[in-house]
Short mmCIF file of C-alpha atoms and ligand atoms in Angstrom, two decimals:
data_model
loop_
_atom_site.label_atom_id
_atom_site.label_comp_id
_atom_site.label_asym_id
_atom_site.label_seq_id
_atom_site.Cartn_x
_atom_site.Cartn_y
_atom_site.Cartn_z
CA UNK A 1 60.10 29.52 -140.92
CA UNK A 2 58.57 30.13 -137.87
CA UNK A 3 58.99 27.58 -135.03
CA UNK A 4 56.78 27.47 -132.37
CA UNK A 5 58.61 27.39 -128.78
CA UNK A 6 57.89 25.26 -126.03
CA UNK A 7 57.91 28.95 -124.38
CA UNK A 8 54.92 30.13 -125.84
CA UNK A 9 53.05 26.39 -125.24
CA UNK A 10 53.79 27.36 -121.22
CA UNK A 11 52.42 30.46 -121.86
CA UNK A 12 49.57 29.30 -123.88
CA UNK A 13 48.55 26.52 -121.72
CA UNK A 14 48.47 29.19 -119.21
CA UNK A 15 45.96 31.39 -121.40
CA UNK A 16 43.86 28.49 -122.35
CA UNK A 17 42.91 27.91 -118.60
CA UNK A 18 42.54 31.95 -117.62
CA UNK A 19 42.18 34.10 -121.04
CA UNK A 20 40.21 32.43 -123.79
CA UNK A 21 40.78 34.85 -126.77
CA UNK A 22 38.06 34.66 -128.98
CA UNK A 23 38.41 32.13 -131.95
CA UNK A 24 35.09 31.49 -132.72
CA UNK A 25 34.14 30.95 -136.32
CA UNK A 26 37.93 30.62 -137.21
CA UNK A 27 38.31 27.62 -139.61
CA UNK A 28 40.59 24.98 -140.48
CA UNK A 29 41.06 22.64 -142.93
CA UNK A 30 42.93 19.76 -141.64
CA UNK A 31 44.39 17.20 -143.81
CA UNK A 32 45.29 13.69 -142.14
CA UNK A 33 48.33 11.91 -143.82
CA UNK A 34 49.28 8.02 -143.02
CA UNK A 35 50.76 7.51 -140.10
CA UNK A 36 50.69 5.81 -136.92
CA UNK A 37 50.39 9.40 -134.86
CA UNK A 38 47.31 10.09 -136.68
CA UNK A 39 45.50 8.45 -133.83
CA UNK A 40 46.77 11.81 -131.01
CA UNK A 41 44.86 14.12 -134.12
CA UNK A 42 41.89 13.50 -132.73
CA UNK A 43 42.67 15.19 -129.59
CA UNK A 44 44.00 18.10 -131.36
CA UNK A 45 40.72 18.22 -133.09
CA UNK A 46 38.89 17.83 -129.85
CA UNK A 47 40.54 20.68 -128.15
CA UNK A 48 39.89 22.97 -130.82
CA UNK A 49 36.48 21.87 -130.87
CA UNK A 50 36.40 23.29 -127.05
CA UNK A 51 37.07 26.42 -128.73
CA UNK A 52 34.64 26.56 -131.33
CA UNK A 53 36.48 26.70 -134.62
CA UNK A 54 35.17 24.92 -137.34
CA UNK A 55 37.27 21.78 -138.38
CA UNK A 56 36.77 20.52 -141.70
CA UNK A 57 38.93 17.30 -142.41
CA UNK A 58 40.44 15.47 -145.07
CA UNK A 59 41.72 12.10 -144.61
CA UNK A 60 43.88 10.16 -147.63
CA UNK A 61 43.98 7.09 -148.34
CA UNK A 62 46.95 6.51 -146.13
CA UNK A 63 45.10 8.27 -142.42
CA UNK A 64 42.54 6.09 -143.23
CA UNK A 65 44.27 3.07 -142.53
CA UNK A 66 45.01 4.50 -138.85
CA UNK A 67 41.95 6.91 -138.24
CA UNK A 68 38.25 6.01 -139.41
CA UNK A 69 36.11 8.57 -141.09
CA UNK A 70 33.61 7.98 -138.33
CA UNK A 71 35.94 9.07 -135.52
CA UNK A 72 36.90 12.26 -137.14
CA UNK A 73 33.95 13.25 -138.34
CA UNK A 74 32.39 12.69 -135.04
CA UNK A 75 34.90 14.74 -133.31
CA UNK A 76 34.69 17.75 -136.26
CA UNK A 77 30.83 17.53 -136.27
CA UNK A 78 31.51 17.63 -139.98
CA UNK A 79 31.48 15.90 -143.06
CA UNK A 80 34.91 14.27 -143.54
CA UNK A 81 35.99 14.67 -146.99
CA UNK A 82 38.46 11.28 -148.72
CA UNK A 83 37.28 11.22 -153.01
CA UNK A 84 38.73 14.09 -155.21
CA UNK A 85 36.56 12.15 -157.95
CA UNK A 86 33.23 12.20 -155.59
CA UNK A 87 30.33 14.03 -157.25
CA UNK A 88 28.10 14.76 -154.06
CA UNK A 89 31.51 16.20 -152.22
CA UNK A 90 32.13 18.11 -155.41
CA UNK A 91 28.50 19.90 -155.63
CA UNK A 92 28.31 19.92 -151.98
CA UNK A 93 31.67 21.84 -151.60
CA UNK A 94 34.40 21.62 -154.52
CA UNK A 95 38.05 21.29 -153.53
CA UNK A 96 38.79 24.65 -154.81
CA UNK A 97 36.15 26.23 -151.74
CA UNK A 98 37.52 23.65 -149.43
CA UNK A 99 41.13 25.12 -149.76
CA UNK A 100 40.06 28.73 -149.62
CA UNK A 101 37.47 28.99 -147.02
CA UNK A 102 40.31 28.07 -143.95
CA UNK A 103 41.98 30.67 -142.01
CA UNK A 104 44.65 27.66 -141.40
CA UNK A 105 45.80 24.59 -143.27
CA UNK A 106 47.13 21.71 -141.40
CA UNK A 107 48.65 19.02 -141.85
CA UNK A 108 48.67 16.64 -139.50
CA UNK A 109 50.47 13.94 -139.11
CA UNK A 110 52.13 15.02 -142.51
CA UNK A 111 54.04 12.15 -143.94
CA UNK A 112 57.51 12.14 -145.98
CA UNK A 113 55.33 11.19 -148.36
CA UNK A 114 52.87 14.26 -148.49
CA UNK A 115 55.78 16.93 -147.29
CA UNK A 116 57.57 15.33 -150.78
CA UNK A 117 54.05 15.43 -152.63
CA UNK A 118 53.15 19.24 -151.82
CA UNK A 119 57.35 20.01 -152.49
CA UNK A 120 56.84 19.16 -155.52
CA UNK A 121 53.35 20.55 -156.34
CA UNK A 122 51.64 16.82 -156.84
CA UNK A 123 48.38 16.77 -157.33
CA UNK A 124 47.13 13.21 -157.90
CA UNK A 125 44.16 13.08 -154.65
CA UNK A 126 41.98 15.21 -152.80
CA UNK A 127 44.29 16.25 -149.93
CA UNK A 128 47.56 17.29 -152.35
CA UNK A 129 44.70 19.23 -154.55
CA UNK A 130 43.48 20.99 -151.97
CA UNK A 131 47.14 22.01 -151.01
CA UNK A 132 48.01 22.82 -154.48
CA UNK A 133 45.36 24.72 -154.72
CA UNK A 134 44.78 26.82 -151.55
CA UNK A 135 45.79 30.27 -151.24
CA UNK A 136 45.84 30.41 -147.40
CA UNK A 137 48.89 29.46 -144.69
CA UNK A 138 49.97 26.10 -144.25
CA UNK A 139 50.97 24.63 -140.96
CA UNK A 140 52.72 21.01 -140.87
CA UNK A 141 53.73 18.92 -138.10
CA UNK A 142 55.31 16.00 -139.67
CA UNK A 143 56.13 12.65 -138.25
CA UNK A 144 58.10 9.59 -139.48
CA UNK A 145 60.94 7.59 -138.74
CA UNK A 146 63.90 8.58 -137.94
CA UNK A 147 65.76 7.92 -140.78
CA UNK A 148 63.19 9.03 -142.94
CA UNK A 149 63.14 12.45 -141.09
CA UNK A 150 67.43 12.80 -141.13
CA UNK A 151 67.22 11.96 -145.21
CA UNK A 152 68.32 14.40 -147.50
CA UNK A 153 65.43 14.34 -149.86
CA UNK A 154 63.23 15.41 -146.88
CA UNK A 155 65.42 17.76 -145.13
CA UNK A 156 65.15 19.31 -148.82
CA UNK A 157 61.53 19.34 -148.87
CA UNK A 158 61.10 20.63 -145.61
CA UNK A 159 63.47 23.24 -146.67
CA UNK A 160 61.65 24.04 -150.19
CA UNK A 161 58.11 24.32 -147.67
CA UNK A 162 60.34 26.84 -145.30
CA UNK A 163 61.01 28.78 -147.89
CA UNK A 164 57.38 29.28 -149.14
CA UNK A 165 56.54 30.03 -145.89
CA UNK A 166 55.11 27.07 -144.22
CA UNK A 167 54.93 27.19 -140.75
CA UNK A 168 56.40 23.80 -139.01
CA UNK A 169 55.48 22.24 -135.87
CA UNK A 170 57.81 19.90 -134.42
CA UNK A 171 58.85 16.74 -134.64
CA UNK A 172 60.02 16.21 -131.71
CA UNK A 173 62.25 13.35 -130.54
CA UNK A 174 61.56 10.01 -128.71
CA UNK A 175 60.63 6.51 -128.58
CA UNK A 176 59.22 5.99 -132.48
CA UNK A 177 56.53 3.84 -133.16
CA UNK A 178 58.97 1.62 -135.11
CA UNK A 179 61.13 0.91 -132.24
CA UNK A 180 63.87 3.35 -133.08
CA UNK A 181 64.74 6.58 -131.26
CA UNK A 182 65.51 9.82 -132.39
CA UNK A 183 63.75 13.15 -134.43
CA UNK A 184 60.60 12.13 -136.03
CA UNK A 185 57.74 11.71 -133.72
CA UNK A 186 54.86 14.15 -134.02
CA UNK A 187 54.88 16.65 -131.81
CA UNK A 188 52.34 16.42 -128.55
CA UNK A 189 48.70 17.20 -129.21
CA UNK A 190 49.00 20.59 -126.95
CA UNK A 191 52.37 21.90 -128.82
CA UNK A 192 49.95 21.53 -131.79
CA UNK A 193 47.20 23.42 -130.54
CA UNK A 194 49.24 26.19 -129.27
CA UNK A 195 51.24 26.23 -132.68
CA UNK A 196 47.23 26.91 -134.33
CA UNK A 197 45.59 28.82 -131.42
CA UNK A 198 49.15 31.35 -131.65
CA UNK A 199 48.66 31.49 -135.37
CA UNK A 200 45.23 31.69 -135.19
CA UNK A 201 45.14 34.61 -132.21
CA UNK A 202 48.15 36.93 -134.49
CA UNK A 203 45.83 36.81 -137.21
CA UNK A 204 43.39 38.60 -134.86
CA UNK A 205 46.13 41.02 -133.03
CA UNK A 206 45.47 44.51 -133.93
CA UNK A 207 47.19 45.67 -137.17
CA UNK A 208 48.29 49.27 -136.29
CA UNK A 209 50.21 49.53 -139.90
CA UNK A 210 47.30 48.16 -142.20
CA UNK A 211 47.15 50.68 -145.05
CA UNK A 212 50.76 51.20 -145.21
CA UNK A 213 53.19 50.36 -147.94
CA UNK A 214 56.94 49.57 -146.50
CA UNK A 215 59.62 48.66 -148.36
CA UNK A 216 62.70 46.66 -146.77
CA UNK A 217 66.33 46.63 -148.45
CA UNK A 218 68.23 43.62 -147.05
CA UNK A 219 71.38 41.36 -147.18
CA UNK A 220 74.39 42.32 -149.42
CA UNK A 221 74.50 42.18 -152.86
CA UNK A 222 77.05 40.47 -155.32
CA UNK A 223 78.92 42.54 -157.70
CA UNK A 224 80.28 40.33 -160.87
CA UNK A 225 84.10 40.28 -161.51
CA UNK A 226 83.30 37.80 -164.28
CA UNK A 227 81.10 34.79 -164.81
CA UNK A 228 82.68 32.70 -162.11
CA UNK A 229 83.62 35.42 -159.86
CA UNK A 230 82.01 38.32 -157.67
CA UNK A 231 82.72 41.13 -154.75
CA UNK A 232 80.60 40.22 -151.64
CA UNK A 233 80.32 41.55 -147.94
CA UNK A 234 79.50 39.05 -145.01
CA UNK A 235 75.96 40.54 -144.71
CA UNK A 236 73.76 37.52 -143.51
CA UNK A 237 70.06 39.54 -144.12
CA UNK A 238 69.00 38.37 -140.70
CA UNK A 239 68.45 42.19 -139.35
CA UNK A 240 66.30 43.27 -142.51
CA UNK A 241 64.44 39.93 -142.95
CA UNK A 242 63.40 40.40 -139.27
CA UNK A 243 62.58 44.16 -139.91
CA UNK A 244 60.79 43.09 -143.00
CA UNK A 245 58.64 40.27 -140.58
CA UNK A 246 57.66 42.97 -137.76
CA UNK A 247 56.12 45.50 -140.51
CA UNK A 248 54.38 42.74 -142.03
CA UNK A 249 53.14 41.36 -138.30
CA UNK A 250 52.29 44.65 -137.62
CA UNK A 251 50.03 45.27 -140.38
CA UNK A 252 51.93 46.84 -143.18
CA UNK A 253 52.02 45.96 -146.95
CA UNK A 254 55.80 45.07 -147.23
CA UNK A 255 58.16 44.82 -150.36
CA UNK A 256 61.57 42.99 -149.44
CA UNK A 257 63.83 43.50 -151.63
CA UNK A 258 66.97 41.24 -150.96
CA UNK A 259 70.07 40.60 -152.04
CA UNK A 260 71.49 36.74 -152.04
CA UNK A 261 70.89 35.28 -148.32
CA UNK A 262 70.25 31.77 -147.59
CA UNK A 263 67.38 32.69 -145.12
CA UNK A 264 63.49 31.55 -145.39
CA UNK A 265 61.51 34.37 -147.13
CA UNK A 266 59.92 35.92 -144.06
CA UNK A 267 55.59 35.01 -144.04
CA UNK A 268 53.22 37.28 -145.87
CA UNK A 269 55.90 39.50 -147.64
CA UNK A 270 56.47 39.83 -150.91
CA UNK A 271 60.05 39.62 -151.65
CA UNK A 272 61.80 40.52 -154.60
CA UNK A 273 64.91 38.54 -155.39
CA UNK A 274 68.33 40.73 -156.80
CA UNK A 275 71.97 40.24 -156.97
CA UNK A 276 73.63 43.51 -157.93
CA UNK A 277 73.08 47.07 -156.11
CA UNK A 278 71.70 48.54 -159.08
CA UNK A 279 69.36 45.88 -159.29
CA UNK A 280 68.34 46.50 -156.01
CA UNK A 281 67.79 50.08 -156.62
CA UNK A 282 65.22 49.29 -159.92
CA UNK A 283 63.44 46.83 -157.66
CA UNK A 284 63.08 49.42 -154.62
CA UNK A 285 61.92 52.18 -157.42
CA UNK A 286 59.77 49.65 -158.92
CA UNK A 287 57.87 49.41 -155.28
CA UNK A 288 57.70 53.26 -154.76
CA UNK A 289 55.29 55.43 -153.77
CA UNK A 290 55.86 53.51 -150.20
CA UNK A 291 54.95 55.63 -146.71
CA UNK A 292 58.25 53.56 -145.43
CA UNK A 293 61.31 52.81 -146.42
CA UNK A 294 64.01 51.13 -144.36
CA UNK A 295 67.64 50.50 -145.68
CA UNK A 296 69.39 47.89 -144.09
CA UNK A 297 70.90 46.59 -146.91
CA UNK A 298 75.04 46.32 -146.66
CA UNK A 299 74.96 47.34 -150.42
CA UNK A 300 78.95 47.05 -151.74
CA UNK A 301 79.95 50.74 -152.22
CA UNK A 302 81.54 49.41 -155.76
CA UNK A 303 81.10 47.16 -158.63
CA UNK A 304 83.91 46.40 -161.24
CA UNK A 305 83.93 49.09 -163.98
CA UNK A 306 83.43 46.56 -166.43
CA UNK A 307 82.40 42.48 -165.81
CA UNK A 308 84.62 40.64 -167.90
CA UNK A 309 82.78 38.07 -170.05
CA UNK A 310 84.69 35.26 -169.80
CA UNK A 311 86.55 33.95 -166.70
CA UNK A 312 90.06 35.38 -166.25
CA UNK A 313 92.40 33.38 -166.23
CA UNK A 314 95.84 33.06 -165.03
CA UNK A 315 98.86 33.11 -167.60
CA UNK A 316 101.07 31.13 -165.23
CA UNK A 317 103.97 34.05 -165.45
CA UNK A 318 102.29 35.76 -162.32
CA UNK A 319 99.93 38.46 -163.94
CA UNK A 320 97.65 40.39 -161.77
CA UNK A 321 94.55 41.77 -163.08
CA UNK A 322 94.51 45.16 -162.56
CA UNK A 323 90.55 45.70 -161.44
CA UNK A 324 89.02 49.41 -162.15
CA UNK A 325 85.76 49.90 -159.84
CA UNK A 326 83.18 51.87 -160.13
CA UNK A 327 81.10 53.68 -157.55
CA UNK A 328 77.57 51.98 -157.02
CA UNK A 329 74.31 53.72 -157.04
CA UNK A 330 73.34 54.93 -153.30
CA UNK A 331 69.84 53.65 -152.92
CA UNK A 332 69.24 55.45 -149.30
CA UNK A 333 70.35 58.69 -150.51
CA UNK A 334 68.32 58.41 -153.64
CA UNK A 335 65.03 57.51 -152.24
CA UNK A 336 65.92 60.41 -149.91
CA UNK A 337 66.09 63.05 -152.30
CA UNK A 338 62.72 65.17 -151.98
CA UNK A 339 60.49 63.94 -154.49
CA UNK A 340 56.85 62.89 -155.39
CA UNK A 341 57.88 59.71 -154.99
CA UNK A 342 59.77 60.10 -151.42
CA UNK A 343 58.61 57.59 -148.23
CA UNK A 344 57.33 60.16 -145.49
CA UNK A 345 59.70 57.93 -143.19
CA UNK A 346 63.17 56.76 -144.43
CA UNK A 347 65.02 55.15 -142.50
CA UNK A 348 68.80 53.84 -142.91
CA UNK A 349 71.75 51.88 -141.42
CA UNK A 350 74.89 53.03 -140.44
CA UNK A 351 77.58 50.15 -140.18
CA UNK A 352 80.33 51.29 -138.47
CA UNK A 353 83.79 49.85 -136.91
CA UNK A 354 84.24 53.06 -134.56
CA UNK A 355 82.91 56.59 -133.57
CA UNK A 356 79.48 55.07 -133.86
CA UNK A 357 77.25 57.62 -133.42
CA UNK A 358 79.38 60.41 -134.65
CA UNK A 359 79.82 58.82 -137.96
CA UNK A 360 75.95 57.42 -137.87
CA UNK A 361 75.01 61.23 -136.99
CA UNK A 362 76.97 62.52 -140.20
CA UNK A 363 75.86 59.90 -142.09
CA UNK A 364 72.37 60.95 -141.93
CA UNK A 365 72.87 64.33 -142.93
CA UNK A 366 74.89 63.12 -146.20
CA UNK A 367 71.64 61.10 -147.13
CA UNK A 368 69.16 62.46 -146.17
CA UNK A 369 67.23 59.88 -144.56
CA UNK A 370 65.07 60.71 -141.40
CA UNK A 371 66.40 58.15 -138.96
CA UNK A 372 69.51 56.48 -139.11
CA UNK A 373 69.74 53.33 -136.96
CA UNK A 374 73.68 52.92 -135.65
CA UNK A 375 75.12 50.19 -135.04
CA UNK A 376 78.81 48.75 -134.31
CA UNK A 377 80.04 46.34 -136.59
CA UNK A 378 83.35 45.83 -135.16
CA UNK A 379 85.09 42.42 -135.27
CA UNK A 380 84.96 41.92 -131.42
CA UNK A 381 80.67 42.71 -131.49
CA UNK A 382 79.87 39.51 -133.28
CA UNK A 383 77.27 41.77 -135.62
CA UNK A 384 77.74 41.42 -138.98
CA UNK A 385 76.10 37.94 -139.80
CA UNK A 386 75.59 37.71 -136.10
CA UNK A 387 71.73 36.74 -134.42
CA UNK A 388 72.48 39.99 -132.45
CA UNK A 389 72.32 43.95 -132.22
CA UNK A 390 73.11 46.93 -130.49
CA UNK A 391 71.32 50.31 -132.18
CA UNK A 392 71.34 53.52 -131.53
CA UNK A 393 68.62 55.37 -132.77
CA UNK A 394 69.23 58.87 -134.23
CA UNK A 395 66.70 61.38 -135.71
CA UNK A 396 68.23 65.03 -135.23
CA UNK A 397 71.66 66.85 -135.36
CA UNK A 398 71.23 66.97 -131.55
CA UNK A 399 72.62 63.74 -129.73
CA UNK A 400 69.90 64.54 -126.54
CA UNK A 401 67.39 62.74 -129.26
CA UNK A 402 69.72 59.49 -129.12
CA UNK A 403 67.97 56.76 -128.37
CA UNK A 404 69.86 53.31 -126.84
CA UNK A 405 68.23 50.61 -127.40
CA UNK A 406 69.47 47.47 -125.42
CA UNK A 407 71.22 44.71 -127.03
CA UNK A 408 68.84 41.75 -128.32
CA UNK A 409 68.54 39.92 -130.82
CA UNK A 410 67.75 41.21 -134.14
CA UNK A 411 64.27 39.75 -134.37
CA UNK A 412 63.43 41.94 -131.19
CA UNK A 413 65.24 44.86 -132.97
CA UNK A 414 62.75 44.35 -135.75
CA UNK A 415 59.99 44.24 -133.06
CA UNK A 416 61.22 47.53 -131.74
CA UNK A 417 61.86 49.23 -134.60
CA UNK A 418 57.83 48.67 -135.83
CA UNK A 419 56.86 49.67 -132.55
CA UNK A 420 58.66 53.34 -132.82
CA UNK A 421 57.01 53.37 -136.40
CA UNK A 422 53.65 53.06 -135.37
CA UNK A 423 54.82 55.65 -132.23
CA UNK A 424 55.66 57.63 -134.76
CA UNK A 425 52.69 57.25 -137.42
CA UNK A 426 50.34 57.60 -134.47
N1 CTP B 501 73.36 52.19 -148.71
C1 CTP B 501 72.64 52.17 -149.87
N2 CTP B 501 73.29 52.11 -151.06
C2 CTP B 501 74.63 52.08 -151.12
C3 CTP B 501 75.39 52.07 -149.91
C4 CTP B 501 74.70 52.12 -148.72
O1 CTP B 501 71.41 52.20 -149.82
N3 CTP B 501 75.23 52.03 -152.29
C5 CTP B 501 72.63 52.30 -147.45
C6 CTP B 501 72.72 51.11 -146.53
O2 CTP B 501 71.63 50.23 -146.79
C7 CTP B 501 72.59 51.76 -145.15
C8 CTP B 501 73.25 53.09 -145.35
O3 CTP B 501 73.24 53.35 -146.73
O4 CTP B 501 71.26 52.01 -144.83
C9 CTP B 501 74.66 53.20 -144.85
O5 CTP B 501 75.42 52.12 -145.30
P1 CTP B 501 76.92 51.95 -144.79
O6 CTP B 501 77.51 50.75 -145.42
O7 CTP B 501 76.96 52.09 -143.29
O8 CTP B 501 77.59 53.28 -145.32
P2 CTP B 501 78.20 53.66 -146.71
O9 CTP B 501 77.26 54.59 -147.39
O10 CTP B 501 78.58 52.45 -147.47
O11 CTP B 501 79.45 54.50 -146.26
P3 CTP B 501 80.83 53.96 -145.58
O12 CTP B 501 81.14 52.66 -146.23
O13 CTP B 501 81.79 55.03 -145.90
O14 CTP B 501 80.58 53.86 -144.11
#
């Protein structure tokens, strides 16, 4: 998911006044749910009037009750579309075009009642269709009661919407409309405009990796001991999910190929789902030829020499199962090899508890790779399945070329690492 700060609203407030990126001609199709907030919409809409994108709007059944179709299609100079059964709407425009021809969806207010609808893939009126049915990013800002908000069955949907990689905006938390307090009111008219105008503004950031093909290895993977039972490493996924974000931000067609995490799949990637390390290595073949490939995968090292197919069981008299391993595949020093098929960058991880960059350093020569990104994974450093990291860079046998990189967090790793691969590509 990616939550917009109240940081970036400063900032953007800020821009609004002095900068004025161009957005003209960018379109959005905004759907208006039932609720009470509905009414502060029409400032969002006005604002991004005074920046000339298009607004087309949909209003259900429900937003009607709290907006009229004459407000918001004054405000959107445009037709304001209600009927998924309305024959002039449908030769005029046809829900299908209305879904595609946005550079943004967004919902606003979105109700518990929508967020469960498009969960679920419901497609019973115009504005759920048009969800259903669009292939373009999807921005919510829901806003209900509080209880509603805190319920289970939402805090599912929401997370079900994360995970397909719609972007949420707010709620924030306040006086309700009901009387209660707490999470659940929408968020302010200007968070919402900077949430779009940031989305809208990346889209038209220059893309100094379009063309290329990455592919990202990331989290661990789980090695069966039997049905019930596997070998595991604390790998969260959190530095490769990141890495696989800044490619993709940056330009690049990216493959993720992850191992189980219970992170959002990161926007615009296409991520490939595996459990076992030689599952990850067909899935990383399968997206070869690549011009990158970054390891950051803590792949286990072994896998039980055979999974037993039924769970083991104890015989009460204190028997032991004697486990035989096996060595695992090593994906980083297979893509490595010199072949047709090789990335002409590969880059890999070294996870290590002590002589860092001595170990990183040999560690690179053993695989092959080009650069090998070092980092300390001792108990004391908080790393592994930490939000932070502390690399070292390393791309000769000569430790001159180190390069430190300052601790951050592994989101700004990501950012740095994309920026030395377009250094590098350039
Ligand atoms: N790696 C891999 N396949 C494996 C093991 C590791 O692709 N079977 C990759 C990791 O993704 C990382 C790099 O190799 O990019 C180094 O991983 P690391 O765990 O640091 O080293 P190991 O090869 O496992 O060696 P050791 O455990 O001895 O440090």
């Amino acid at each position: 998911m990616r939550q917009c700060r109240l940081t970036t609203l400063l900032n953007r407030n800020y821009l609004v006044i002095t900068v004025q990126p161009a957005l003209t001609g960018k379109n959005i199709l905004l759907i208006i749910s039932g609720g009470i907030a509905a009414y502060k919409v029409l400032e969002v809409i006005r604002r991004l009037r005074d920046r000339d994108i298009n607004i087309r709007a949909i209003l259900t059944k429900g937003g009607a009750e709290f907006v009229t179709p004459l407000s918001v299609a004054a405000l959107t100079e445009n037709k304001v579309y209600q009927d998924l059964f309305s024959l002039t709407d449908e030769a005029e425009m046809g829900h299908i075009r209305l879904s595609r021809e946005a550079d943004l969806v967004l919902v606003a207010p979105a109700s518990a009642d929508i967020l469960a609808k498009m969960a679920t893939g419901q497609a019973g009126d115009l504005a759920t269709t048009a969800l259903l049915a669009t292939n373009k990013p999807v921005m919510i800002a829901p806003a209900m009661n509080v209880e509603m908000w805190h319920h289970r069955a939402t805090q599912a949907n929401i997370a079900t919407l994360e995970n397909r990689g719609v972007i949420r905006v707010g709620p924030s938390s306040g006086d309700l409309a009901c009387g209660e307090v707490g999470s659940g009111r929408l968020a302010e008219p200007a968070e919402i405009i900077a949430s779009v105008l940031d989305f809208l503004e990346a889209q038209e950031a220059p893309k100094p990796l379009a063309g290329k093909k990455a592919v990202v290895t990331s989290g661990p993977t789980h090695e069966p001991i039997d049905p019930v039972r596997y070998i595991a490493n604390r790998s969260s996924g959190k530095q490769g999910h990141a890495i696989a974000q800044a490619l993709c931000d940056a330009g690049a067609d990216v493959t993720l190929v992850s191992g189980p995490v219970n992170l959002p799949d990161p926007a615009g990637v296409k991520v490939v789902q595996v459990e076992t390390a030689r599952e990850m290595l067909a899935a990383v073949q399968s997206a070869l030829p690549a011009d990158i490939a970054i390891c950051a995968a803590a792949v286990a090292d072994w896998r039980t020499a055979g999974e037993a197919g039924q769970k083991l069981k104890k015989d009460g008299a204190g028997f032991i199962p004697d486990l035989k391993l096996s060595e695992n595949p090593d994906i980083l020093a297979i893509i490595s090899a010199a072949g047709p098929k090789r990335p002409s960058l590969v880059i890999g991880f070294a996870a290590e508890t002590e002589n860092v960059t001595e170990h990183a350093r040999a560690k690179r020569t053993r695989k092959g790779c080009d650069w090998i990104l070092a980092n300390d994974v001792a108990p004391d450093t908080g790393t592994f399945g930490g939000d932070q990291n502390e690399i070292c860079l390393i791309s000769g046998t000569d430790e001159k070329t180190d390069e430190r990189w300052p601790r951050q967090s592994k989101t700004g790793i990501g950012r740095a690492l994309a920026m030395r691969i377009i250094d590098h590509f350039s």
